[in-house]
Amino acid sequence: MVVVRSKCKTGIEGLDNILGGGIPRGNTVLLSGPCGSGKTTLGMEFLVNGAKMDENSVFISVTEPSSKVITNLRGFEFFDENLIKKERLYLLDMVSLYARLGMEKKDYKIQEIDPLINIMEDIVKKLKVKRLVIDSITAIAHQLESRVRIREFVFNLGKTLSDAGCTSLLISEVAPTGAWGMTPGVTYSAYGVEEAIADGIILLGAIERKGYMLRTLHVVKMRGTMHSLAKYILDLTPNGVVLVPLLKWGAESG
Amino acid sequence: MADVDKEIVQKLKDINRYETNLILPAVNNYFKSIQGIMSYLVTKKGMGGVYVSATRPSKAIMSRLGSEINLDDVFFVDAVSYMVEGVPPPSGNVIFVESPTMLEMMMTKTEVQLKKVKSANKFVLFDSINALAVYNNENILSEFIHVLVNNLSGKEIYSFILSVSEQTSEKISSMLKMVCDNTVELGGE
C-alpha cells in the first residue's frame, strides 16, 4: 500500500500546486539561486504562512542581523509583526545563536560542526519548530574546511531536523552563469555536495527575453511527492511570491 | 455614442462569471467601445476590476474615462508607460510592467490588482491583443492567449479580451475564437 506523506503547505500562490500539495513534512530542501532571485523572500513567506497556521517557524540569518531582516520584511503585505510578539515567528541571527551557546562571537569557531548542529536541535526542540529556514547554508559551508565536512554537516543537520518533524529550507547561494540566470543541471550549490543530501531542490534563476530579465522557479527534485517539472515565472510582489507558467515560446528568445 | 452604448448593453446583458468574452470592436469606434464597456460594468452594474493596458498609458485612459466613470475601484496594469516615457512616477492604483514582452508579468500583476478590488462583482478587461502583437511573435502570443484565457476562466470574475478584427492575424484570431467562451462584435458607425 502506498503511504501518502503529510504535506507542509507553503501557502505561496501556485507553489503548493507545483509541489503536489506542499513540501513533504520533515524534508530538508535546498533553495538555490543567484542573488536577487527571490530566495530570502520565498523562504520568509514560507515561514510567515506557517506561523499564521500556528506552526512555530524560525529564520536563522547567518549573513545579516535579524533587525535588518525585519526591516526588509516590513515592505511585504504578507508580513505580520504580531507573529513575532506571539512567539510564532522567530528571527535569529548568529549573535542569538552564540548567546544560546553561552558564548560571545569571538569565542566561537563555526568549524566545529557538532555544537552548531546541537544548537539548531536545541532551538527546534525547545521552540517546537515546524518550519526552519537557514539563510544561508552557503555561508556556513564556506567556514567548513572540506567537502567531507560540508557533507557531514548537511547530512547531520538534515537528519536532526527531520527527526524533529521540522520542514526546512536551506538557502544556497550560487554564482550566476550566462546573462544572470543559471543553466539547470549545472550546479545547485557552491560546493556541489549539499544537493546530493537534500530531500529536495527548488532552483530559482532568470531568463532573458528581448533585453528584460524574468525570474524563474523550477522544482528539480522533491522526495515524497509527485511534483511539476516545468519552469515557472516568479514575480516578487508586495503580496509576496506569485508564480505563473513560463510561456514555452518565450523561454529562450533573445 | 448612444448607439454604441445601447449595443453594448444589449450584447453584454447575458454575460456570466467564469466565462471569457472576446470583444471585437470596430477600429473606428475603438475607444467609444471601451468607454461603453467600462460605463456598463462600473456605472451600470456597480462592478470593480482590473484594466490591463497594452495599448495606451494608464494615465491617458484614466483621464479620458475618469470624467464620466468613477474609477475608485478600478486598478490598472500598465505595460505601455515604460515604453513611452521611461520609468513612470508611482501611481496609487497602477502597477507598471516594464515591457509588453513580459507577458507572464501581466498575469501576475493582474492577480495582485484583483486582490485590491472591493466590489463583489469583479472584472478583468484586457486591452488589447493587437498591441501585444506589435512586440511579440505569433507563437508566443498564441500561447499567451491560451494560458491567459484558461487562467481567467477559472476565476469568479467577468473577463473581456479586446481585439480589433482588421488588425488580428488569422492564427491569433482563430486561437481567440477557439478559447474564448463568447464573441461580441461591436459595429462601426
PDB file of N, CA and C in Angstrom, chain B residues 70-152:
ATOM      1  N   ASN B  70     -16.575  56.574 -12.318  1.00  0.00           N
ATOM      2  CA  ASN B  70     -15.852  56.562 -11.049  1.00  0.00           C
ATOM      3  C   ASN B  70     -14.863  55.380 -11.055  1.00  0.00           C
ATOM      4  N   LEU B  71     -13.578  55.726 -11.044  1.00  0.00           N
ATOM      5  CA  LEU B  71     -12.555  54.672 -11.174  1.00  0.00           C
ATOM      6  C   LEU B  71     -11.931  54.278  -9.818  1.00  0.00           C
ATOM      7  N   ASP B  72     -12.616  54.617  -8.728  1.00  0.00           N
ATOM      8  CA  ASP B  72     -12.047  54.316  -7.407  1.00  0.00           C
ATOM      9  C   ASP B  72     -11.761  52.834  -7.199  1.00  0.00           C
ATOM     10  N   ASP B  73     -12.608  51.981  -7.784  1.00  0.00           N
ATOM     11  CA  ASP B  73     -12.429  50.541  -7.586  1.00  0.00           C
ATOM     12  C   ASP B  73     -11.950  49.854  -8.877  1.00  0.00           C
ATOM     13  N   VAL B  74     -11.262  50.643  -9.684  1.00  0.00           N
ATOM     14  CA  VAL B  74     -10.660  50.076 -10.902  1.00  0.00           C
ATOM     15  C   VAL B  74      -9.146  50.225 -10.782  1.00  0.00           C
ATOM     16  N   PHE B  75      -8.444  49.126 -10.968  1.00  0.00           N
ATOM     17  CA  PHE B  75      -6.990  49.103 -10.812  1.00  0.00           C
ATOM     18  C   PHE B  75      -6.362  48.750 -12.156  1.00  0.00           C
ATOM     19  N   PHE B  76      -5.232  49.362 -12.430  1.00  0.00           N
ATOM     20  CA  PHE B  76      -4.625  49.224 -13.752  1.00  0.00           C
ATOM     21  C   PHE B  76      -3.322  48.422 -13.722  1.00  0.00           C
ATOM     22  N   VAL B  77      -3.132  47.632 -14.772  1.00  0.00           N
ATOM     23  CA  VAL B  77      -1.825  47.038 -15.056  1.00  0.00           C
ATOM     24  C   VAL B  77      -1.400  47.689 -16.367  1.00  0.00           C
ATOM     25  N   ASP B  78      -0.302  48.410 -16.329  1.00  0.00           N
ATOM     26  CA  ASP B  78       0.087  49.262 -17.454  1.00  0.00           C
ATOM     27  C   ASP B  78       1.397  48.742 -18.062  1.00  0.00           C
ATOM     28  N   ALA B  79       1.305  48.229 -19.279  1.00  0.00           N
ATOM     29  CA  ALA B  79       2.505  47.692 -19.939  1.00  0.00           C
ATOM     30  C   ALA B  79       3.000  48.626 -21.043  1.00  0.00           C
ATOM     31  N   VAL B  80       2.536  49.870 -21.011  1.00  0.00           N
ATOM     32  CA  VAL B  80       2.877  50.823 -22.074  1.00  0.00           C
ATOM     33  C   VAL B  80       3.788  51.942 -21.581  1.00  0.00           C
ATOM     34  N   SER B  81       3.505  52.439 -20.391  1.00  0.00           N
ATOM     35  CA  SER B  81       4.164  53.676 -19.945  1.00  0.00           C
ATOM     36  C   SER B  81       5.691  53.596 -19.947  1.00  0.00           C
ATOM     37  N   TYR B  82       6.226  52.462 -19.510  1.00  0.00           N
ATOM     38  CA  TYR B  82       7.685  52.309 -19.516  1.00  0.00           C
ATOM     39  C   TYR B  82       8.242  52.493 -20.931  1.00  0.00           C
ATOM     40  N   MET B  83       7.495  51.988 -21.899  1.00  0.00           N
ATOM     41  CA  MET B  83       7.965  52.042 -23.297  1.00  0.00           C
ATOM     42  C   MET B  83       7.948  53.477 -23.829  1.00  0.00           C
ATOM     43  N   VAL B  84       6.958  54.249 -23.396  1.00  0.00           N
ATOM     44  CA  VAL B  84       6.811  55.579 -23.996  1.00  0.00           C
ATOM     45  C   VAL B  84       7.419  56.711 -23.171  1.00  0.00           C
ATOM     46  N   GLU B  85       7.526  56.520 -21.849  1.00  0.00           N
ATOM     47  CA  GLU B  85       8.037  57.643 -21.055  1.00  0.00           C
ATOM     48  C   GLU B  85       9.163  57.269 -20.098  1.00  0.00           C
ATOM     49  N   GLY B  86       9.724  56.070 -20.236  1.00  0.00           N
ATOM     50  CA  GLY B  86      10.753  55.643 -19.296  1.00  0.00           C
ATOM     51  C   GLY B  86      10.120  55.248 -17.983  1.00  0.00           C
ATOM     52  N   VAL B  87      10.866  55.408 -16.899  1.00  0.00           N
ATOM     53  CA  VAL B  87      10.330  54.978 -15.596  1.00  0.00           C
ATOM     54  C   VAL B  87       9.201  55.924 -15.184  1.00  0.00           C
ATOM     55  N   PRO B  88       7.965  55.418 -15.108  1.00  0.00           N
ATOM     56  CA  PRO B  88       6.851  56.299 -14.755  1.00  0.00           C
ATOM     57  C   PRO B  88       6.816  56.585 -13.259  1.00  0.00           C
ATOM     58  N   PRO B  89       6.278  57.754 -12.857  1.00  0.00           N
ATOM     59  CA  PRO B  89       6.170  58.023 -11.418  1.00  0.00           C
ATOM     60  C   PRO B  89       5.168  57.073 -10.783  1.00  0.00           C
ATOM     61  N   PRO B  90       5.365  56.687  -9.513  1.00  0.00           N
ATOM     62  CA  PRO B  90       4.433  55.762  -8.874  1.00  0.00           C
ATOM     63  C   PRO B  90       3.013  56.324  -8.888  1.00  0.00           C
ATOM     64  N   SER B  91       2.068  55.451  -9.090  1.00  0.00           N
ATOM     65  CA  SER B  91       0.674  55.876  -9.116  1.00  0.00           C
ATOM     66  C   SER B  91      -0.133  54.882  -8.288  1.00  0.00           C
ATOM     67  N   GLY B  92      -0.962  55.400  -7.409  1.00  0.00           N
ATOM     68  CA  GLY B  92      -1.664  54.594  -6.420  1.00  0.00           C
ATOM     69  C   GLY B  92      -2.321  53.331  -6.923  1.00  0.00           C
ATOM     70  N   ASN B  93      -3.095  53.434  -7.978  1.00  0.00           N
ATOM     71  CA  ASN B  93      -3.846  52.245  -8.390  1.00  0.00           C
ATOM     72  C   ASN B  93      -3.304  51.621  -9.679  1.00  0.00           C
ATOM     73  N   VAL B  94      -2.044  51.911  -9.983  1.00  0.00           N
ATOM     74  CA  VAL B  94      -1.439  51.362 -11.204  1.00  0.00           C
ATOM     75  C   VAL B  94      -0.199  50.539 -10.854  1.00  0.00           C
ATOM     76  N   ILE B  95      -0.074  49.370 -11.462  1.00  0.00           N
ATOM     77  CA  ILE B  95       1.197  48.633 -11.423  1.00  0.00           C
ATOM     78  C   ILE B  95       1.737  48.629 -12.845  1.00  0.00           C
ATOM     79  N   PHE B  96       2.981  49.000 -12.963  1.00  0.00           N
ATOM     80  CA  PHE B  96       3.587  49.083 -14.286  1.00  0.00           C
ATOM     81  C   PHE B  96       4.384  47.816 -14.599  1.00  0.00           C
ATOM     82  N   VAL B  97       4.276  47.372 -15.835  1.00  0.00           N
ATOM     83  CA  VAL B  97       5.095  46.258 -16.326  1.00  0.00           C
ATOM     84  C   VAL B  97       6.080  46.880 -17.313  1.00  0.00           C
ATOM     85  N   GLU B  98       7.338  46.488 -17.197  1.00  0.00           N
ATOM     86  CA  GLU B  98       8.374  47.189 -17.956  1.00  0.00           C
ATOM     87  C   GLU B  98       8.266  47.052 -19.466  1.00  0.00           C
ATOM     88  N   SER B  99       7.741  45.934 -19.902  1.00  0.00           N
ATOM     89  CA  SER B  99       7.689  45.729 -21.354  1.00  0.00           C
ATOM     90  C   SER B  99       6.508  44.834 -21.723  1.00  0.00           C
ATOM     91  N   PRO B 100       5.869  45.103 -22.854  1.00  0.00           N
ATOM     92  CA  PRO B 100       4.773  44.211 -23.298  1.00  0.00           C
ATOM     93  C   PRO B 100       5.273  42.815 -23.685  1.00  0.00           C
ATOM     94  N   THR B 101       6.606  42.620 -23.670  1.00  0.00           N
ATOM     95  CA  THR B 101       7.125  41.265 -23.923  1.00  0.00           C
ATOM     96  C   THR B 101       7.110  40.425 -22.641  1.00  0.00           C
ATOM     97  N   MET B 102       6.915  41.097 -21.505  1.00  0.00           N
ATOM     98  CA  MET B 102       6.887  40.365 -20.225  1.00  0.00           C
ATOM     99  C   MET B 102       5.452  39.901 -19.969  1.00  0.00           C
ATOM    100  N   LEU B 103       5.021  39.006 -20.812  1.00  0.00           N
ATOM    101  CA  LEU B 103       3.603  38.612 -20.817  1.00  0.00           C
ATOM    102  C   LEU B 103       3.175  37.956 -19.503  1.00  0.00           C
ATOM    103  N   GLU B 104       4.028  37.123 -18.975  1.00  0.00           N
ATOM    104  CA  GLU B 104       3.676  36.441 -17.718  1.00  0.00           C
ATOM    105  C   GLU B 104       3.473  37.447 -16.589  1.00  0.00           C
ATOM    106  N   MET B 105       4.273  38.531 -16.629  1.00  0.00           N
ATOM    107  CA  MET B 105       4.167  39.541 -15.570  1.00  0.00           C
ATOM    108  C   MET B 105       2.819  40.250 -15.629  1.00  0.00           C
ATOM    109  N   MET B 106       2.273  40.342 -16.819  1.00  0.00           N
ATOM    110  CA  MET B 106       0.946  40.970 -16.928  1.00  0.00           C
ATOM    111  C   MET B 106      -0.084  40.115 -16.190  1.00  0.00           C
ATOM    112  N   MET B 107       0.137  38.808 -16.209  1.00  0.00           N
ATOM    113  CA  MET B 107      -0.782  37.911 -15.482  1.00  0.00           C
ATOM    114  C   MET B 107      -0.574  38.014 -13.968  1.00  0.00           C
ATOM    115  N   THR B 108       0.692  38.027 -13.543  1.00  0.00           N
ATOM    116  CA  THR B 108       0.927  38.076 -12.086  1.00  0.00           C
ATOM    117  C   THR B 108       0.449  39.412 -11.506  1.00  0.00           C
ATOM    118  N   LYS B 109       0.676  40.491 -12.268  1.00  0.00           N
ATOM    119  CA  LYS B 109       0.248  41.806 -11.765  1.00  0.00           C
ATOM    120  C   LYS B 109      -1.280  41.898 -11.740  1.00  0.00           C
ATOM    121  N   THR B 110      -1.932  41.240 -12.680  1.00  0.00           N
ATOM    122  CA  THR B 110      -3.398  41.212 -12.671  1.00  0.00           C
ATOM    123  C   THR B 110      -3.898  40.526 -11.404  1.00  0.00           C
ATOM    124  N   GLU B 111      -3.234  39.428 -11.035  1.00  0.00           N
ATOM    125  CA  GLU B 111      -3.585  38.713  -9.788  1.00  0.00           C
ATOM    126  C   GLU B 111      -3.482  39.664  -8.588  1.00  0.00           C
ATOM    127  N   VAL B 112      -2.382  40.401  -8.550  1.00  0.00           N
ATOM    128  CA  VAL B 112      -2.150  41.309  -7.424  1.00  0.00           C
ATOM    129  C   VAL B 112      -3.239  42.380  -7.382  1.00  0.00           C
ATOM    130  N   GLN B 113      -3.534  42.967  -8.535  1.00  0.00           N
ATOM    131  CA  GLN B 113      -4.537  44.039  -8.579  1.00  0.00           C
ATOM    132  C   GLN B 113      -5.933  43.525  -8.243  1.00  0.00           C
ATOM    133  N   LEU B 114      -6.236  42.312  -8.688  1.00  0.00           N
ATOM    134  CA  LEU B 114      -7.578  41.755  -8.407  1.00  0.00           C
ATOM    135  C   LEU B 114      -7.857  41.682  -6.907  1.00  0.00           C
ATOM    136  N   LYS B 115      -6.797  41.451  -6.143  1.00  0.00           N
ATOM    137  CA  LYS B 115      -6.973  41.351  -4.686  1.00  0.00           C
ATOM    138  C   LYS B 115      -7.361  42.682  -4.058  1.00  0.00           C
ATOM    139  N   LYS B 116      -7.092  43.771  -4.759  1.00  0.00           N
ATOM    140  CA  LYS B 116      -7.405  45.100  -4.211  1.00  0.00           C
ATOM    141  C   LYS B 116      -8.850  45.506  -4.486  1.00  0.00           C
ATOM    142  N   VAL B 117      -9.494  44.832  -5.407  1.00  0.00           N
ATOM    143  CA  VAL B 117     -10.857  45.214  -5.808  1.00  0.00           C
ATOM    144  C   VAL B 117     -11.823  44.907  -4.663  1.00  0.00           C
ATOM    145  N   LYS B 118     -12.622  45.899  -4.326  1.00  0.00           N
ATOM    146  CA  LYS B 118     -13.539  45.733  -3.188  1.00  0.00           C
ATOM    147  C   LYS B 118     -14.899  45.189  -3.611  1.00  0.00           C
ATOM    148  N   SER B 119     -15.348  45.535  -4.802  1.00  0.00           N
ATOM    149  CA  SER B 119     -16.686  45.113  -5.249  1.00  0.00           C
ATOM    150  C   SER B 119     -16.805  43.593  -5.257  1.00  0.00           C
ATOM    151  N   ALA B 120     -17.992  43.118  -4.997  1.00  0.00           N
ATOM    152  CA  ALA B 120     -18.224  41.670  -5.018  1.00  0.00           C
ATOM    153  C   ALA B 120     -18.141  41.142  -6.451  1.00  0.00           C
ATOM    154  N   ASN B 121     -18.625  41.931  -7.371  1.00  0.00           N
ATOM    155  CA  ASN B 121     -18.571  41.535  -8.790  1.00  0.00           C
ATOM    156  C   ASN B 121     -17.334  42.167  -9.426  1.00  0.00           C
ATOM    157  N   LYS B 122     -16.437  41.304  -9.869  1.00  0.00           N
ATOM    158  CA  LYS B 122     -15.151  41.785 -10.387  1.00  0.00           C
ATOM    159  C   LYS B 122     -15.019  41.491 -11.880  1.00  0.00           C
ATOM    160  N   PHE B 123     -14.272  42.359 -12.552  1.00  0.00           N
ATOM    161  CA  PHE B 123     -13.995  42.107 -13.973  1.00  0.00           C
ATOM    162  C   PHE B 123     -12.509  42.292 -14.258  1.00  0.00           C
ATOM    163  N   VAL B 124     -12.078  41.702 -15.378  1.00  0.00           N
ATOM    164  CA  VAL B 124     -10.754  41.991 -15.943  1.00  0.00           C
ATOM    165  C   VAL B 124     -10.976  42.355 -17.408  1.00  0.00           C
ATOM    166  N   LEU B 125     -10.469  43.518 -17.785  1.00  0.00           N
ATOM    167  CA  LEU B 125     -10.571  43.957 -19.182  1.00  0.00           C
ATOM    168  C   LEU B 125      -9.153  44.020 -19.750  1.00  0.00           C
ATOM    169  N   PHE B 126      -8.913  43.257 -20.778  1.00  0.00           N
ATOM    170  CA  PHE B 126      -7.574  43.161 -21.363  1.00  0.00           C
ATOM    171  C   PHE B 126      -7.537  43.936 -22.686  1.00  0.00           C
ATOM    172  N   ASP B 127      -6.780  45.025 -22.717  1.00  0.00           N
ATOM    173  CA  ASP B 127      -6.755  45.948 -23.865  1.00  0.00           C
ATOM    174  C   ASP B 127      -5.322  46.092 -24.379  1.00  0.00           C
ATOM    175  N   SER B 128      -4.895  45.488 -25.399  1.00  0.00           N
ATOM    176  CA  SER B 128      -5.593  44.605 -26.306  1.00  0.00           C
ATOM    177  C   SER B 128      -4.599  43.608 -26.875  1.00  0.00           C
ATOM    178  N   ILE B 129      -5.100  42.627 -27.539  1.00  0.00           N
ATOM    179  CA  ILE B 129      -4.236  41.623 -28.167  1.00  0.00           C
ATOM    180  C   ILE B 129      -3.433  42.246 -29.317  1.00  0.00           C
ATOM    181  N   ASN B 130      -4.042  43.193 -30.009  1.00  0.00           N
ATOM    182  CA  ASN B 130      -3.354  43.807 -31.161  1.00  0.00           C
ATOM    183  C   ASN B 130      -2.082  44.533 -30.742  1.00  0.00           C
ATOM    184  N   ALA B 131      -2.167  45.223 -29.582  1.00  0.00           N
ATOM    185  CA  ALA B 131      -0.983  45.951 -29.117  1.00  0.00           C
ATOM    186  C   ALA B 131       0.140  44.979 -28.776  1.00  0.00           C
ATOM    187  N   LEU B 132      -0.222  43.844 -28.193  1.00  0.00           N
ATOM    188  CA  LEU B 132       0.813  42.852 -27.845  1.00  0.00           C
ATOM    189  C   LEU B 132       1.457  42.251 -29.091  1.00  0.00           C
ATOM    190  N   ALA B 133       0.688  42.197 -30.173  1.00  0.00           N
ATOM    191  CA  ALA B 133       1.209  41.604 -31.418  1.00  0.00           C
ATOM    192  C   ALA B 133       2.341  42.438 -32.013  1.00  0.00           C
ATOM    193  N   VAL B 134       2.411  43.703 -31.624  1.00  0.00           N
ATOM    194  CA  VAL B 134       3.498  44.557 -32.122  1.00  0.00           C
ATOM    195  C   VAL B 134       4.843  44.090 -31.559  1.00  0.00           C
ATOM    196  N   TYR B 135       4.822  43.593 -30.318  1.00  0.00           N
ATOM    197  CA  TYR B 135       6.075  43.262 -29.622  1.00  0.00           C
ATOM    198  C   TYR B 135       6.356  41.768 -29.505  1.00  0.00           C
ATOM    199  N   ASN B 136       5.360  40.957 -29.791  1.00  0.00           N
ATOM    200  CA  ASN B 136       5.519  39.510 -29.583  1.00  0.00           C
ATOM    201  C   ASN B 136       5.168  38.762 -30.866  1.00  0.00           C
ATOM    202  N   ASN B 137       5.882  37.672 -31.116  1.00  0.00           N
ATOM    203  CA  ASN B 137       5.568  36.924 -32.326  1.00  0.00           C
ATOM    204  C   ASN B 137       4.310  36.061 -32.126  1.00  0.00           C
ATOM    205  N   GLU B 138       3.823  35.543 -33.223  1.00  0.00           N
ATOM    206  CA  GLU B 138       2.535  34.824 -33.190  1.00  0.00           C
ATOM    207  C   GLU B 138       2.569  33.603 -32.281  1.00  0.00           C
ATOM    208  N   ASN B 139       3.703  32.923 -32.237  1.00  0.00           N
ATOM    209  CA  ASN B 139       3.769  31.700 -31.436  1.00  0.00           C
ATOM    210  C   ASN B 139       3.579  31.984 -29.950  1.00  0.00           C
ATOM    211  N   ILE B 140       4.340  32.938 -29.442  1.00  0.00           N
ATOM    212  CA  ILE B 140       4.247  33.217 -28.002  1.00  0.00           C
ATOM    213  C   ILE B 140       2.922  33.897 -27.680  1.00  0.00           C
ATOM    214  N   LEU B 141       2.450  34.737 -28.601  1.00  0.00           N
ATOM    215  CA  LEU B 141       1.181  35.424 -28.346  1.00  0.00           C
ATOM    216  C   LEU B 141       0.026  34.426 -28.313  1.00  0.00           C
ATOM    217  N   SER B 142       0.095  33.483 -29.209  1.00  0.00           N
ATOM    218  CA  SER B 142      -0.930  32.449 -29.265  1.00  0.00           C
ATOM    219  C   SER B 142      -0.919  31.623 -27.970  1.00  0.00           C
ATOM    220  N   GLU B 143       0.270  31.270 -27.521  1.00  0.00           N
ATOM    221  CA  GLU B 143       0.403  30.519 -26.267  1.00  0.00           C
ATOM    222  C   GLU B 143      -0.097  31.360 -25.094  1.00  0.00           C
ATOM    223  N   PHE B 144       0.238  32.640 -25.109  1.00  0.00           N
ATOM    224  CA  PHE B 144      -0.194  33.539 -24.031  1.00  0.00           C
ATOM    225  C   PHE B 144      -1.721  33.611 -23.958  1.00  0.00           C
ATOM    226  N   ILE B 145      -2.357  33.743 -25.108  1.00  0.00           N
ATOM    227  CA  ILE B 145      -3.831  33.818 -25.141  1.00  0.00           C
ATOM    228  C   ILE B 145      -4.418  32.550 -24.521  1.00  0.00           C
ATOM    229  N   HIS B 146      -3.844  31.432 -24.896  1.00  0.00           N
ATOM    230  CA  HIS B 146      -4.325  30.149 -24.375  1.00  0.00           C
ATOM    231  C   HIS B 146      -4.227  30.119 -22.842  1.00  0.00           C
ATOM    232  N   VAL B 147      -3.062  30.491 -22.328  1.00  0.00           N
ATOM    233  CA  VAL B 147      -2.840  30.464 -20.874  1.00  0.00           C
ATOM    234  C   VAL B 147      -3.703  31.526 -20.185  1.00  0.00           C
ATOM    235  N   LEU B 148      -3.726  32.728 -20.737  1.00  0.00           N
ATOM    236  CA  LEU B 148      -4.486  33.835 -20.138  1.00  0.00           C
ATOM    237  C   LEU B 148      -5.967  33.485 -20.008  1.00  0.00           C
ATOM    238  N   VAL B 149      -6.552  33.011 -21.110  1.00  0.00           N
ATOM    239  CA  VAL B 149      -7.991  32.721 -21.091  1.00  0.00           C
ATOM    240  C   VAL B 149      -8.296  31.606 -20.098  1.00  0.00           C
ATOM    241  N   ASN B 150      -7.479  30.589 -20.077  1.00  0.00           N
ATOM    242  CA  ASN B 150      -7.727  29.497 -19.127  1.00  0.00           C
ATOM    243  C   ASN B 150      -7.515  29.961 -17.687  1.00  0.00           C
ATOM    244  N   ASN B 151      -6.574  30.866 -17.508  1.00  0.00           N
ATOM    245  CA  ASN B 151      -6.331  31.432 -16.185  1.00  0.00           C
ATOM    246  C   ASN B 151      -7.543  32.263 -15.731  1.00  0.00           C
ATOM    247  N   LEU B 152      -8.059  33.084 -16.626  1.00  0.00           N
ATOM    248  CA  LEU B 152      -9.197  33.943 -16.279  1.00  0.00           C
ATOM    249  C   LEU B 152     -10.472  33.119 -16.093  1.00  0.00           C
TER     250      LEU B 152
END
